[in-house]
PDB file of C-alpha atoms and ligand atoms in Angstrom:
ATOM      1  CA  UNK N1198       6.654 -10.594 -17.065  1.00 98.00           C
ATOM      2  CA  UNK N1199       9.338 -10.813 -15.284  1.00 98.00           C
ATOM      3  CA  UNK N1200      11.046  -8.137 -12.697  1.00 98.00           C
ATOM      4  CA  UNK N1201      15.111  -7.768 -12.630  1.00 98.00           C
ATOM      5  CA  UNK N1202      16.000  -6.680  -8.849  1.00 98.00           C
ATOM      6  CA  UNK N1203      18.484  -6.635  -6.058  1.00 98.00           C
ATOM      7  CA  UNK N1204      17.237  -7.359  -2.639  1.00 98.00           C
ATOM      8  CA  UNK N1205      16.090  -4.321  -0.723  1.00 98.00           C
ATOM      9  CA  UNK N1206      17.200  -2.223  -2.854  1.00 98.00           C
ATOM     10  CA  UNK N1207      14.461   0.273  -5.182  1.00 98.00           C
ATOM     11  CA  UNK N1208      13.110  -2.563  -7.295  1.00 98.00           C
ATOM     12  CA  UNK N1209      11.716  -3.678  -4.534  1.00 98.00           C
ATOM     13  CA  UNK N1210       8.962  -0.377  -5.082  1.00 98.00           C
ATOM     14  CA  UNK N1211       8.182  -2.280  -8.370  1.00 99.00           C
ATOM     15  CA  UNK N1212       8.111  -5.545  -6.428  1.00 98.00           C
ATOM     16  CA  UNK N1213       5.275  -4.068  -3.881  1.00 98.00           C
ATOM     17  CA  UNK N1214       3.507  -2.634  -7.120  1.00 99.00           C
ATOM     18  CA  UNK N1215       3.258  -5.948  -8.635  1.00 98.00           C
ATOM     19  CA  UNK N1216       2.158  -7.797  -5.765  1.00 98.00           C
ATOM     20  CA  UNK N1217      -0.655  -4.994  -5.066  1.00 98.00           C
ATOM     21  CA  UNK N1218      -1.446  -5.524  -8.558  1.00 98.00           C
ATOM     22  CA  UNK N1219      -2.194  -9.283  -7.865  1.00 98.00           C
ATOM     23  CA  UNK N1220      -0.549  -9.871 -11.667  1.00 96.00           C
ATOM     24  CA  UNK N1221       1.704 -12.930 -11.828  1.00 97.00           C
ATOM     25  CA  UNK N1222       5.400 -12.356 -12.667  1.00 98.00           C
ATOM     26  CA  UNK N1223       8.402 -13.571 -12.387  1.00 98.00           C
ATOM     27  CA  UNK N1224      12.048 -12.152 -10.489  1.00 98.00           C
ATOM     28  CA  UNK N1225      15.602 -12.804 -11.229  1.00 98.00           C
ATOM     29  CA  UNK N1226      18.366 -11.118  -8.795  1.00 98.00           C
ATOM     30  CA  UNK N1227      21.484  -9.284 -10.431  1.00 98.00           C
ATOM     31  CA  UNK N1228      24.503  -9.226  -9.180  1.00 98.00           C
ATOM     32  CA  UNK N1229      25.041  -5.158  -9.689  1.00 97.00           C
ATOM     33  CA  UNK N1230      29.324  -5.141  -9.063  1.00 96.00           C
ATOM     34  CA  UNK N1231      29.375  -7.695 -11.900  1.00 98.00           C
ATOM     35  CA  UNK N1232      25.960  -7.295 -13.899  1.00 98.00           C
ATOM     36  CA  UNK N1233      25.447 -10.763 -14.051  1.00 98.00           C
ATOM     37  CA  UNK N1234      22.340 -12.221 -13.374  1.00 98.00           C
ATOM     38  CA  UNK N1235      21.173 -14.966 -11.435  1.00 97.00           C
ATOM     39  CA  UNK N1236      20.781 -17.460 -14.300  1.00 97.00           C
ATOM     40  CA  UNK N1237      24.153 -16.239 -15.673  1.00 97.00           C
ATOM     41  CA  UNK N1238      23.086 -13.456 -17.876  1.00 97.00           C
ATOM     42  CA  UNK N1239      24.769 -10.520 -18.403  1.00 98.00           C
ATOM     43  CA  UNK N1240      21.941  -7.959 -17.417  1.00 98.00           C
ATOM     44  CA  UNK N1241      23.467  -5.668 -19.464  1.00 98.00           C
ATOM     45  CA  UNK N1242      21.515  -7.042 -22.447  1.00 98.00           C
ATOM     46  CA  UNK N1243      18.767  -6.526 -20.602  1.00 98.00           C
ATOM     47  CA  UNK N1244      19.800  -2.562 -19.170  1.00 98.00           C
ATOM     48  CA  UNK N1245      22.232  -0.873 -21.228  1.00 98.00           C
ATOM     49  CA  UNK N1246      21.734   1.566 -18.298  1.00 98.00           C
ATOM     50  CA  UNK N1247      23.184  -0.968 -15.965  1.00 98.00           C
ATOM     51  CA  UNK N1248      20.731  -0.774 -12.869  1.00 98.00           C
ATOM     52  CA  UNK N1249      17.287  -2.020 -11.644  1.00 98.00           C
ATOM     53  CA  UNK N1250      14.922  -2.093 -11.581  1.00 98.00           C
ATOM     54  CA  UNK N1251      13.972  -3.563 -15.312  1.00 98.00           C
ATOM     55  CA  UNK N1252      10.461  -5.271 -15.927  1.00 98.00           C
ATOM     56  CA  UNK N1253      10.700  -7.737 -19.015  1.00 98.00           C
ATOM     57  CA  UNK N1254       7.081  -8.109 -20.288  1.00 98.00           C
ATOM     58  CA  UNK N1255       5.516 -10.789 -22.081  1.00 97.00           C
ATOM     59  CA  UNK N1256       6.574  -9.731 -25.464  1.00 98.00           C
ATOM     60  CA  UNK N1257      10.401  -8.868 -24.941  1.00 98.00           C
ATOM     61  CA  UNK N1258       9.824  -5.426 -24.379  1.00 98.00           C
ATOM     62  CA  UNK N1259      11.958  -4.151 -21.641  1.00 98.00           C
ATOM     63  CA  UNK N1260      11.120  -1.027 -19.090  1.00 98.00           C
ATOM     64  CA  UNK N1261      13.113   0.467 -17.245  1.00 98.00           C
ATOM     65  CA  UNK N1262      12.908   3.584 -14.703  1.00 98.00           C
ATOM     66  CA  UNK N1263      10.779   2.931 -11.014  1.00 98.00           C
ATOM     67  CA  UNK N1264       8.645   5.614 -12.014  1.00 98.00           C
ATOM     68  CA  UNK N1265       7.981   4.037 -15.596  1.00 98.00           C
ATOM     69  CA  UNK N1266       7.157   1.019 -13.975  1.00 98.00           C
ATOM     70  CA  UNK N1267       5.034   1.867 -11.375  1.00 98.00           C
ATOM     71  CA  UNK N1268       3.014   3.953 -13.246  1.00 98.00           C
ATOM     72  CA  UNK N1269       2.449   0.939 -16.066  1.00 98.00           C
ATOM     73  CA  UNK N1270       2.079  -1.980 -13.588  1.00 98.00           C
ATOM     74  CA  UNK N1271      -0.872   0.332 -12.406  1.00 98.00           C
ATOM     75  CA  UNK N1272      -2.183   1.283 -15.311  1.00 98.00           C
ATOM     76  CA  UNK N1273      -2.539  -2.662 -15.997  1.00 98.00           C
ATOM     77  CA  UNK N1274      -5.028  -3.005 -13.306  1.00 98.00           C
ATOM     78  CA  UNK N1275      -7.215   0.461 -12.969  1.00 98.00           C
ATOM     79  CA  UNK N1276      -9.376  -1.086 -10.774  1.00 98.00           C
ATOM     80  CA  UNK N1277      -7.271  -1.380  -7.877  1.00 98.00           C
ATOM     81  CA  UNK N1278      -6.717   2.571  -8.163  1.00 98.00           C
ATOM     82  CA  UNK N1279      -2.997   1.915  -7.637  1.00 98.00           C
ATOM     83  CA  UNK N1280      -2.831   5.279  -9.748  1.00 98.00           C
ATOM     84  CA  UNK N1281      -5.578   7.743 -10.446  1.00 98.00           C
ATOM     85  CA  UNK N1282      -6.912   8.234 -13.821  1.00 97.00           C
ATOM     86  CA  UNK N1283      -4.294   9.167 -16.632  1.00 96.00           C
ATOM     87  CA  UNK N1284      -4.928  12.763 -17.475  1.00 96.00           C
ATOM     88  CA  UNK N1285      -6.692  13.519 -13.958  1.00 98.00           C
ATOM     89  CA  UNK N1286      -4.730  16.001 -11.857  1.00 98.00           C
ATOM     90  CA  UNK N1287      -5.165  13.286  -9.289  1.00 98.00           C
ATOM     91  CA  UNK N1288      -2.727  11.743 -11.761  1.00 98.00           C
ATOM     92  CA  UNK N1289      -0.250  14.620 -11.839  1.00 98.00           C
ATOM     93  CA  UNK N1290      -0.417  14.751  -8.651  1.00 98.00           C
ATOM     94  CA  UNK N1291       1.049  11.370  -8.094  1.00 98.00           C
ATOM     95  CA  UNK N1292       3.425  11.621 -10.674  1.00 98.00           C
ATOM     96  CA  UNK N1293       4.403  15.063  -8.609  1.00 98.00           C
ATOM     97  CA  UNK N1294       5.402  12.552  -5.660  1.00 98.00           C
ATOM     98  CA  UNK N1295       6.775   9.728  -7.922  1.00 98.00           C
ATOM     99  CA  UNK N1296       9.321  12.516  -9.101  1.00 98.00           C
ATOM    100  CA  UNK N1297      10.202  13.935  -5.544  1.00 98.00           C
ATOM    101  CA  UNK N1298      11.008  10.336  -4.219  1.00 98.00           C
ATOM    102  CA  UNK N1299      12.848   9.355  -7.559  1.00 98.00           C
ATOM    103  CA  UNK N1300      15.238  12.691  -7.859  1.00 97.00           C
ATOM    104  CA  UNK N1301      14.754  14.018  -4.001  1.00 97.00           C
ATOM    105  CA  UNK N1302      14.770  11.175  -1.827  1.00 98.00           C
ATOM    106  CA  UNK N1303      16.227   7.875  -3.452  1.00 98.00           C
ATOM    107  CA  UNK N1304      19.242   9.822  -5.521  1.00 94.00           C
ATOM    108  CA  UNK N1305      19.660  11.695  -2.077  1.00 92.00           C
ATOM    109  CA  UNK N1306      20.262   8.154  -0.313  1.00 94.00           C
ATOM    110  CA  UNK N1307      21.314   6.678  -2.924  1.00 90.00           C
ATOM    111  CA  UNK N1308      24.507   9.035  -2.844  1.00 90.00           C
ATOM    112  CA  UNK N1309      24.939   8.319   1.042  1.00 93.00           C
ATOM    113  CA  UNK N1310      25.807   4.438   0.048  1.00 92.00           C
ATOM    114  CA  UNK N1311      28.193   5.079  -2.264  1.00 91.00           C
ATOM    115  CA  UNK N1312      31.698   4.297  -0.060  1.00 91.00           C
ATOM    116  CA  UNK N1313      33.166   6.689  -2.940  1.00 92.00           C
ATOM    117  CA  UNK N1314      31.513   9.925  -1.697  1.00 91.00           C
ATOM    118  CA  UNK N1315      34.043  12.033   0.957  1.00 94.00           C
ATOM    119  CA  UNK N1316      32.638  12.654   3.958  1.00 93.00           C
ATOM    120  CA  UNK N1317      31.896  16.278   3.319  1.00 95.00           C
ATOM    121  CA  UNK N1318      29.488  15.770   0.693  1.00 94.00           C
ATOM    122  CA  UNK N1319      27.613  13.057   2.249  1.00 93.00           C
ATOM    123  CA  UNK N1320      27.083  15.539   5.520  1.00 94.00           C
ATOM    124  CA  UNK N1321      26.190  18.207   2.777  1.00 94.00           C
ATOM    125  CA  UNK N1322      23.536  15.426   1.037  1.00 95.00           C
ATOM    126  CA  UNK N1323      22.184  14.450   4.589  1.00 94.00           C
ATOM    127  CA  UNK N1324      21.270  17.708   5.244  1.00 95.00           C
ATOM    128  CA  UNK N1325      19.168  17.595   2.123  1.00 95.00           C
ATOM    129  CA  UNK N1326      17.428  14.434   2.670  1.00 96.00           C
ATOM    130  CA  UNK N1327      16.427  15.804   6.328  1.00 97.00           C
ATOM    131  CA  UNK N1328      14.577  18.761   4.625  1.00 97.00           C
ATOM    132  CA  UNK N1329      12.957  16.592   2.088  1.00 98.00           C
ATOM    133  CA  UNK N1330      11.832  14.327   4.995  1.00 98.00           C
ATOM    134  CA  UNK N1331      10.841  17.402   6.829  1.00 98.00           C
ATOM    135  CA  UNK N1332       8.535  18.005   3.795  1.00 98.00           C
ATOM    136  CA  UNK N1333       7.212  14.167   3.248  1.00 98.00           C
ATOM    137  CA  UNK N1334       6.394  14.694   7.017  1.00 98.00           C
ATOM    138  CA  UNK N1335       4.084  17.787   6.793  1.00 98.00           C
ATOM    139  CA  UNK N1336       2.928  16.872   3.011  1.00 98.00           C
ATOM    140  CA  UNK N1337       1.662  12.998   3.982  1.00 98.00           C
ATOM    141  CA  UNK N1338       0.146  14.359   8.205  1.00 97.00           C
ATOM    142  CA  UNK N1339      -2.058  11.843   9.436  1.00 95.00           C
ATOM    143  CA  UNK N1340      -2.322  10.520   5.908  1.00 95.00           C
ATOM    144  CA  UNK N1341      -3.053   7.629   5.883  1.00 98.00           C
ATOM    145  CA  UNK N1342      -1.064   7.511   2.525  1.00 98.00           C
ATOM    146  CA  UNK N1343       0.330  10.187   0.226  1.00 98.00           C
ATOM    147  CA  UNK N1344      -2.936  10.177  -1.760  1.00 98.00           C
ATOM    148  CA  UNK N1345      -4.884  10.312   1.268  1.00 97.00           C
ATOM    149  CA  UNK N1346      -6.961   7.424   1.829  1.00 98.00           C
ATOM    150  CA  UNK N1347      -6.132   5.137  -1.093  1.00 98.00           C
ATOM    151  CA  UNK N1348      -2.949   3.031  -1.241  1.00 98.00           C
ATOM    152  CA  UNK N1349      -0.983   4.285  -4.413  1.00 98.00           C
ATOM    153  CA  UNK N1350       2.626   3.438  -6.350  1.00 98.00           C
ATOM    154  CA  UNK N1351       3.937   6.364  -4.262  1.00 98.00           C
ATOM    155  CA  UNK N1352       3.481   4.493  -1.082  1.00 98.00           C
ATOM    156  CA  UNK N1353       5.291   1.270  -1.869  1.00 98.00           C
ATOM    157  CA  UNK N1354       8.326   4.411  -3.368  1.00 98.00           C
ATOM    158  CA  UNK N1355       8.196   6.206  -0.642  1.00 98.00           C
ATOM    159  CA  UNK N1356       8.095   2.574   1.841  1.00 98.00           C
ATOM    160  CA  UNK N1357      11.484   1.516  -0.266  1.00 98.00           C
ATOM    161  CA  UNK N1358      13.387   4.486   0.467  1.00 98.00           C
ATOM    162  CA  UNK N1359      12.127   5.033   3.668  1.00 98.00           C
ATOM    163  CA  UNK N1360      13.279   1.247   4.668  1.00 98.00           C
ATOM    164  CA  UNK N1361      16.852   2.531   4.162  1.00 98.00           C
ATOM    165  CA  UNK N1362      17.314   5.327   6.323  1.00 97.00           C
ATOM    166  CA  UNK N1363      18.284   3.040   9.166  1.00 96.00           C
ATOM    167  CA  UNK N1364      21.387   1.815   7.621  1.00 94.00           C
ATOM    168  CA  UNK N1365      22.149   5.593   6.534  1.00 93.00           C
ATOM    169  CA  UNK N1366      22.325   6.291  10.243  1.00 92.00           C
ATOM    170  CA  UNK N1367      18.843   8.024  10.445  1.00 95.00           C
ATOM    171  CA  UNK N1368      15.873   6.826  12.465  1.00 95.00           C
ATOM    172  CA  UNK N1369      12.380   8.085  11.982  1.00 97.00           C
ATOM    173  CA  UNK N1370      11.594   9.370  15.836  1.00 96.00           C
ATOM    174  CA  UNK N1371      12.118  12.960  14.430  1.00 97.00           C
ATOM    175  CA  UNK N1372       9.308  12.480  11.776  1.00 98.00           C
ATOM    176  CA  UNK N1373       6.577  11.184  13.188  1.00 98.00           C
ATOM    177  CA  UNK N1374       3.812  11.124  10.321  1.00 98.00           C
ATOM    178  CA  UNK N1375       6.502   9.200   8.189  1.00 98.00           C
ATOM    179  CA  UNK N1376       7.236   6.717  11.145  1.00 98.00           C
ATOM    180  CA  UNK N1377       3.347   6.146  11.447  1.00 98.00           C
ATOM    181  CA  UNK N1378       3.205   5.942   7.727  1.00 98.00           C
ATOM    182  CA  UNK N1379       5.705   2.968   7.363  1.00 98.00           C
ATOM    183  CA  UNK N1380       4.699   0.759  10.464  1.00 98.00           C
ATOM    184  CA  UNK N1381       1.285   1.213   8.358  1.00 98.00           C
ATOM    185  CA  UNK N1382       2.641   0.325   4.705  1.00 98.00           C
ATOM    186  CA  UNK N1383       5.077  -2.400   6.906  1.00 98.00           C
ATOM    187  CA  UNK N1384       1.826  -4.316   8.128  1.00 98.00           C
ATOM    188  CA  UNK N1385       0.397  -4.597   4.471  1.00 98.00           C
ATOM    189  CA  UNK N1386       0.267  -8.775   3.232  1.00 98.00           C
ATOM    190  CA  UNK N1387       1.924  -7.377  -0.132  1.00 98.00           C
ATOM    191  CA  UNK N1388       4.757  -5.911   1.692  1.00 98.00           C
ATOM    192  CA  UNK N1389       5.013  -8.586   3.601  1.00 98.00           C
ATOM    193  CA  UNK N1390       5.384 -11.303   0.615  1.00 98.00           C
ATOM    194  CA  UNK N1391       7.602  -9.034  -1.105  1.00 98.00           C
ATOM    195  CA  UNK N1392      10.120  -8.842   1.564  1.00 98.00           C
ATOM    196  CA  UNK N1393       9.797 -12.215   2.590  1.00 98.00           C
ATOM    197  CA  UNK N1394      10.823 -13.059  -1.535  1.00 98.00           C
ATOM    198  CA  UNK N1395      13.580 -10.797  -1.205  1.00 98.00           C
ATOM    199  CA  UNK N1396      14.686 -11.997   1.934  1.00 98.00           C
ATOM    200  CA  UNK N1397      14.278  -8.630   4.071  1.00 98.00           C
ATOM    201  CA  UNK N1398      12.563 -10.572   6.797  1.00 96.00           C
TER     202      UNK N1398
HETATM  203  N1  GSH H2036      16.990   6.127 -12.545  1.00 85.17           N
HETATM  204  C1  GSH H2036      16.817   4.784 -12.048  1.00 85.17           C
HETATM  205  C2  GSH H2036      17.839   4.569 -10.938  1.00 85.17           C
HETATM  206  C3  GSH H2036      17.737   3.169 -10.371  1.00 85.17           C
HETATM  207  C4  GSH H2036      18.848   2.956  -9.337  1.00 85.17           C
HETATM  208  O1  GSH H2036      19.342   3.909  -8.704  1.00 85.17           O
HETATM  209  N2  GSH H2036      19.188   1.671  -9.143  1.00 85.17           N
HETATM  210  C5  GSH H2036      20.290   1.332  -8.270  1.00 85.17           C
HETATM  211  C6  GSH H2036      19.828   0.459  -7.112  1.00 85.17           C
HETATM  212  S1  GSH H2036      18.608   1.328  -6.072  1.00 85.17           S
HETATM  213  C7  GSH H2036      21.294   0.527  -9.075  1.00 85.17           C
HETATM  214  O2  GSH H2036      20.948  -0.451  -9.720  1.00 85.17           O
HETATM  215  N3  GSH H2036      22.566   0.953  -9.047  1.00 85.17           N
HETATM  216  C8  GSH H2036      23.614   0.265  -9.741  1.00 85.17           C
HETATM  217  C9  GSH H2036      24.240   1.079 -10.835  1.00 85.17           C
HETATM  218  O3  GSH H2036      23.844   2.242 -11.042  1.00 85.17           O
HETATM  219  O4  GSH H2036      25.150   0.562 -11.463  1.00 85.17           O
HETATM  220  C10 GSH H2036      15.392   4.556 -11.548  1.00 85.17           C
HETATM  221  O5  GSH H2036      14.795   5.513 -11.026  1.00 85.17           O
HETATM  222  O6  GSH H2036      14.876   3.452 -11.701  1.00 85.17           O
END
């Protein structure tokens, strides 16, 4: 399979799944201003949708959507309980945080990059993202993960977006469960080798 991404940005959630998964895959970068691919391909064969992350598998078929992805690059390997059972409310209940990062968190930030956004609605968006932080902060405690003591999808989500708040002029010192929670995620060897692939470190 192979994974369609941008460096640091959220297919690099994907990128942690797939390396927690231990499955072998490929990656090709896209050039998002132009949708061209790193081999020259215009990605949006691949995405009508235009954005990443997209996971190619073996047979053509083409996913797209973090949540989507997660979810099936765990359900690929049950055994490493990167996602409880499908159907168990342990299950909704991680699909309950995939959602909050995807439409909470990441659209939140996602808004505060965009140079196109006046200043008045990024100031009305960062007041958003502090109460959904405030939330992530009491929700996760001493954690050690979302789930509680098993690593999950939601992590490596809630690692991606968290990874960006520096550059969005917001440090961590305020939250301190969250701050604990990503030195944590930060020390794993699969976060490590996926942001030494995408160049992040
Ligand atoms: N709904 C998508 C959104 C993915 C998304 O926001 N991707 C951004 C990078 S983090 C992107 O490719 N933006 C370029 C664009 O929308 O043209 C998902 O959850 O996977």
């Amino acid at each position: 399979m192979k994974l369609y991404y941008k460096a640091g940005a959220c297919s690099l959630s994907p990128h942690i799944a797939l390396r927690e998964a231990g499955i072998a895959f490929e990656m090709e970068a896209v050039d998002l201003p132009t949708k061209k691919t790193e081999t020259g391909i215009d990605f949006l064969t691949i995405n009508p949708k235009g954005y990443i992350p997209a996971l190619v598998l073996d047979d053509g078929t083409v996913l797209t959507e973090g949540v989507s992805i997660v979810l099936y690059i765990a359900s690929l390997v049950p055994e490493k309980k990167l996602a409880p059972a499908a159907g168990s409310m342990g299950y909704a209940k991680l699909v309950e945080w995939l959602i909050f990062i995807a439409t909470e968190m990441h659209k939140s930030a996602g808004g505060l990059f965009n140079p196109a956004f006046p200043d008045e609605a990024k100031t009305v968006i960062k007041g958003l993202l502090t109460r959904r932080l405030d939330f992530a902060d009491k929700a996760l405690g001493a954690g050690p993960f979302l789930m509680g003591e098993t690593f999950t999808v939601a992590d490596g989500y809630l690692f991606t977006v968290l990874l960006w708040l520096p550059r969005l002029g917001i440090e961590l010192a305020p939250w301190p469960h969250l701050a604990a929670f990503f030195a944590r995620v930060l020390q794993r060897p699969t976060v490590q080798a996926a942001m030494t692939a995408e160049k992040l470190i």
